[in-house]
Amino acid sequence: MHLDWTALGQVAAVSTGATVAVVVVFALGVLGLARLEGARALRGGTFALGLTQATLCFLACAAVVAYGIYLIVPQFH
């Protein structure tokens, strides 16, 4: 049995990088929600930026999840 260690390392590196990227984007979405709540608490602040940030970040996370499901399920190809 022969293992291609280079390919295995590449898969591990890309998986780790993608996981870290999704976690960071999700955390930025939570930060956007926190800004939204902070602006509502002040009653004078604008909350459009926080809402936009949260929406875009959560949509990006959903897109990554949908792409992963597309790659896994063979009926989608």
Tab-separated table of N, CA and C in Angstrom:
chain	number	residue	atom	x	y	z
A	1	MET	N	0.850	-1.174	0.000
A	1	MET	CA	0.000	0.000	0.000
A	1	MET	C	0.894	1.235	0.000
A	2	HIS	N	0.591	2.129	-0.922
A	2	HIS	CA	1.392	3.345	-1.065
A	2	HIS	C	0.526	4.560	-0.756
A	3	LEU	N	1.020	5.410	0.113
A	3	LEU	CA	0.315	6.650	0.445
A	3	LEU	C	1.050	7.828	-0.167
A	4	ASP	N	0.288	8.708	-0.768
A	4	ASP	CA	0.858	9.943	-1.307
A	4	ASP	C	0.805	10.984	-0.190
A	5	TRP	N	1.903	11.096	0.554
A	5	TRP	CA	1.937	11.962	1.722
A	5	TRP	C	1.827	13.435	1.351
A	6	THR	N	2.299	13.804	0.187
A	6	THR	CA	2.196	15.195	-0.252
A	6	THR	C	0.733	15.571	-0.464
A	7	ALA	N	-0.009	14.714	-1.125
A	7	ALA	CA	-1.432	14.980	-1.344
A	7	ALA	C	-2.197	15.015	-0.025
A	8	LEU	N	-1.855	14.118	0.886
A	8	LEU	CA	-2.495	14.105	2.191
A	8	LEU	C	-2.205	15.395	2.951
A	9	GLY	N	-0.980	15.864	2.875
A	9	GLY	CA	-0.624	17.127	3.518
A	9	GLY	C	-1.350	18.311	2.905
A	10	GLN	N	-1.508	18.301	1.595
A	10	GLN	CA	-2.233	19.383	0.931
A	10	GLN	C	-3.700	19.396	1.349
A	11	VAL	N	-4.311	18.230	1.410
A	11	VAL	CA	-5.707	18.145	1.832
A	11	VAL	C	-5.860	18.631	3.269
A	12	ALA	N	-4.940	18.235	4.126
A	12	ALA	CA	-4.998	18.667	5.524
A	12	ALA	C	-4.817	20.178	5.638
A	13	ALA	N	-3.904	20.740	4.868
A	13	ALA	CA	-3.663	22.186	4.924
A	13	ALA	C	-4.862	22.983	4.406
A	14	VAL	N	-5.440	22.538	3.300
A	14	VAL	CA	-6.603	23.239	2.749
A	14	VAL	C	-7.796	23.106	3.686
A	15	SER	N	-7.982	21.939	4.267
A	15	SER	CA	-9.083	21.744	5.218
A	15	SER	C	-8.934	22.640	6.437
A	16	THR	N	-7.737	22.711	6.964
A	16	THR	CA	-7.492	23.566	8.125
A	16	THR	C	-7.692	25.032	7.770
A	17	GLY	N	-7.177	25.439	6.626
A	17	GLY	CA	-7.344	26.831	6.197
A	17	GLY	C	-8.798	27.205	5.983
A	18	ALA	N	-9.558	26.331	5.343
A	18	ALA	CA	-10.977	26.610	5.106
A	18	ALA	C	-11.756	26.656	6.417
A	19	THR	N	-11.419	25.774	7.334
A	19	THR	CA	-12.096	25.767	8.626
A	19	THR	C	-11.833	27.056	9.393
A	20	VAL	N	-10.590	27.476	9.428
A	20	VAL	CA	-10.246	28.725	10.114
A	20	VAL	C	-10.939	29.910	9.445
A	21	ALA	N	-10.987	29.926	8.128
A	21	ALA	CA	-11.632	31.033	7.414
A	21	ALA	C	-13.122	31.093	7.725
A	22	VAL	N	-13.801	29.956	7.744
A	22	VAL	CA	-15.238	29.950	8.043
A	22	VAL	C	-15.490	30.389	9.481
A	23	VAL	N	-14.665	29.959	10.401
A	23	VAL	CA	-14.826	30.362	11.797
A	23	VAL	C	-14.614	31.867	11.947
A	24	VAL	N	-13.635	32.418	11.272
A	24	VAL	CA	-13.384	33.865	11.344
A	24	VAL	C	-14.546	34.645	10.740
A	25	VAL	N	-15.057	34.199	9.603
A	25	VAL	CA	-16.187	34.889	8.976
A	25	VAL	C	-17.425	34.802	9.865
A	26	PHE	N	-17.668	33.663	10.481
A	26	PHE	CA	-18.799	33.525	11.394
A	26	PHE	C	-18.636	34.449	12.599
A	27	ALA	N	-17.413	34.530	13.127
A	27	ALA	CA	-17.162	35.429	14.259
A	27	ALA	C	-17.392	36.890	13.867
A	28	LEU	N	-17.045	37.254	12.638
A	28	LEU	CA	-17.324	38.614	12.170
A	28	LEU	C	-18.826	38.858	12.046
A	29	GLY	N	-19.576	37.835	11.689
A	29	GLY	CA	-21.028	37.955	11.657
A	29	GLY	C	-21.607	38.175	13.047
A	30	VAL	N	-21.085	37.459	14.025
A	30	VAL	CA	-21.524	37.662	15.413
A	30	VAL	C	-21.146	39.062	15.885
A	31	LEU	N	-19.983	39.551	15.472
A	31	LEU	CA	-19.583	40.914	15.806
A	31	LEU	C	-20.552	41.928	15.202
A	32	GLY	N	-20.995	41.674	13.974
A	32	GLY	CA	-21.986	42.547	13.350
A	32	GLY	C	-23.289	42.572	14.130
A	33	LEU	N	-23.722	41.410	14.630
A	33	LEU	CA	-24.925	41.371	15.461
A	33	LEU	C	-24.722	42.122	16.766
A	34	ALA	N	-23.531	42.044	17.330
A	34	ALA	CA	-23.241	42.786	18.561
A	34	ALA	C	-23.277	44.287	18.293
A	35	ARG	N	-22.769	44.716	17.145
A	35	ARG	CA	-22.845	46.136	16.789
A	35	ARG	C	-24.289	46.575	16.619
A	36	LEU	N	-25.089	45.704	16.047
A	36	LEU	CA	-26.505	45.997	15.860
A	36	LEU	C	-27.187	46.202	17.204
A	37	GLU	N	-26.942	45.317	18.144
A	37	GLU	CA	-27.539	45.447	19.475
A	37	GLU	C	-26.996	46.668	20.209
A	38	GLY	N	-25.717	46.967	20.026
A	38	GLY	CA	-25.132	48.154	20.655
A	38	GLY	C	-25.736	49.436	20.112
A	39	ALA	N	-25.992	49.480	18.822
A	39	ALA	CA	-26.604	50.668	18.218
A	39	ALA	C	-28.046	50.821	18.674
A	40	ARG	N	-28.742	49.721	18.853
A	40	ARG	CA	-30.120	49.791	19.352
A	40	ARG	C	-30.150	50.259	20.800
A	41	ALA	N	-29.159	49.859	21.582
A	41	ALA	CA	-29.118	50.262	22.985
A	41	ALA	C	-28.854	51.758	23.128
A	42	LEU	N	-28.066	52.312	22.237
A	42	LEU	CA	-27.757	53.742	22.297
A	42	LEU	C	-28.907	54.598	21.773
A	43	ARG	N	-29.793	54.034	21.036
A	43	ARG	CA	-30.972	54.677	20.462
A	43	ARG	C	-30.644	55.799	19.484
A	44	GLY	N	-29.406	56.145	19.325
A	44	GLY	CA	-29.068	57.188	18.380
A	44	GLY	C	-28.163	56.688	17.272
A	45	GLY	N	-27.623	55.521	17.468
A	45	GLY	CA	-26.662	54.993	16.507
A	45	GLY	C	-27.346	54.335	15.324
A	46	THR	N	-26.621	54.260	14.247
A	46	THR	CA	-27.137	53.581	13.067
A	46	THR	C	-26.759	52.113	13.134
A	47	PHE	N	-27.681	51.254	12.763
A	47	PHE	CA	-27.421	49.825	12.848
A	47	PHE	C	-27.347	49.172	11.479
A	48	ALA	N	-27.347	49.968	10.425
A	48	ALA	CA	-27.303	49.397	9.076
A	48	ALA	C	-25.972	48.689	8.810
A	49	LEU	N	-24.881	49.246	9.295
A	49	LEU	CA	-23.576	48.629	9.055
A	49	LEU	C	-23.468	47.272	9.741
A	50	GLY	N	-23.901	47.191	10.982
A	50	GLY	CA	-23.848	45.917	11.706
A	50	GLY	C	-24.743	44.868	11.089
A	51	LEU	N	-25.930	45.278	10.657
A	51	LEU	CA	-26.850	44.345	10.025
A	51	LEU	C	-26.308	43.860	8.686
A	52	THR	N	-25.736	44.758	7.911
A	52	THR	CA	-25.157	44.385	6.624
A	52	THR	C	-23.980	43.437	6.816
A	53	GLN	N	-23.123	43.741	7.777
A	53	GLN	CA	-21.961	42.889	8.054
A	53	GLN	C	-22.410	41.493	8.469
A	54	ALA	N	-23.371	41.416	9.375
A	54	ALA	CA	-23.844	40.117	9.846
A	54	ALA	C	-24.487	39.326	8.710
A	55	THR	N	-25.300	39.990	7.909
A	55	THR	CA	-25.978	39.310	6.803
A	55	THR	C	-24.987	38.744	5.796
A	56	LEU	N	-24.016	39.549	5.400
A	56	LEU	CA	-23.031	39.088	4.422
A	56	LEU	C	-22.179	37.941	4.968
A	57	CYS	N	-21.783	38.040	6.223
A	57	CYS	CA	-20.951	36.985	6.809
A	57	CYS	C	-21.714	35.679	6.941
A	58	PHE	N	-22.963	35.748	7.381
A	58	PHE	CA	-23.734	34.521	7.535
A	58	PHE	C	-24.105	33.923	6.181
A	59	LEU	N	-24.337	34.759	5.177
A	59	LEU	CA	-24.579	34.243	3.829
A	59	LEU	C	-23.333	33.553	3.275
A	60	ALA	N	-22.157	34.107	3.559
A	60	ALA	CA	-20.916	33.473	3.113
A	60	ALA	C	-20.732	32.120	3.788
A	61	CYS	N	-21.033	32.021	5.078
A	61	CYS	CA	-20.938	30.735	5.774
A	61	CYS	C	-21.932	29.735	5.208
A	62	ALA	N	-23.139	30.179	4.925
A	62	ALA	CA	-24.151	29.294	4.350
A	62	ALA	C	-23.727	28.814	2.958
A	63	ALA	N	-23.081	29.697	2.189
A	63	ALA	CA	-22.619	29.313	0.861
A	63	ALA	C	-21.531	28.237	0.948
A	64	VAL	N	-20.639	28.362	1.907
A	64	VAL	CA	-19.584	27.355	2.086
A	64	VAL	C	-20.195	26.011	2.476
A	65	VAL	N	-21.171	26.037	3.366
A	65	VAL	CA	-21.832	24.797	3.780
A	65	VAL	C	-22.574	24.168	2.596
A	66	ALA	N	-23.286	24.982	1.825
A	66	ALA	CA	-24.011	24.465	0.664
A	66	ALA	C	-23.059	23.879	-0.364
A	67	TYR	N	-21.918	24.510	-0.577
A	67	TYR	CA	-20.932	23.977	-1.518
A	67	TYR	C	-20.371	22.644	-1.020
A	68	GLY	N	-20.130	22.538	0.272
A	68	GLY	CA	-19.653	21.277	0.830
A	68	GLY	C	-20.663	20.156	0.659
A	69	ILE	N	-21.935	20.459	0.871
A	69	ILE	CA	-22.981	19.454	0.663
A	69	ILE	C	-23.058	19.081	-0.808
A	70	TYR	N	-22.918	20.066	-1.697
A	70	TYR	CA	-22.922	19.795	-3.129
A	70	TYR	C	-21.783	18.836	-3.513
A	71	LEU	N	-20.618	19.019	-2.904
A	71	LEU	CA	-19.493	18.144	-3.217
A	71	LEU	C	-19.677	16.727	-2.683
A	72	ILE	N	-20.381	16.594	-1.571
A	72	ILE	CA	-20.533	15.291	-0.937
A	72	ILE	C	-21.628	14.460	-1.590
A	73	VAL	N	-22.763	15.079	-1.915
A	73	VAL	CA	-23.927	14.332	-2.406
A	73	VAL	C	-23.795	14.122	-3.919
A	74	PRO	N	-23.692	12.884	-4.377
A	74	PRO	CA	-23.470	12.636	-5.800
A	74	PRO	C	-24.689	12.945	-6.685
A	75	GLN	N	-25.885	12.971	-6.134
A	75	GLN	CA	-27.067	13.267	-6.938
A	75	GLN	C	-27.105	14.711	-7.408
A	76	PHE	N	-26.355	15.591	-6.789
A	76	PHE	CA	-26.328	17.009	-7.160
A	76	PHE	C	-25.414	17.282	-8.345
A	77	HIS	N	-24.632	16.316	-8.762
A	77	HIS	CA	-23.678	16.561	-9.845
A	77	HIS	C	-24.303	16.350	-11.184
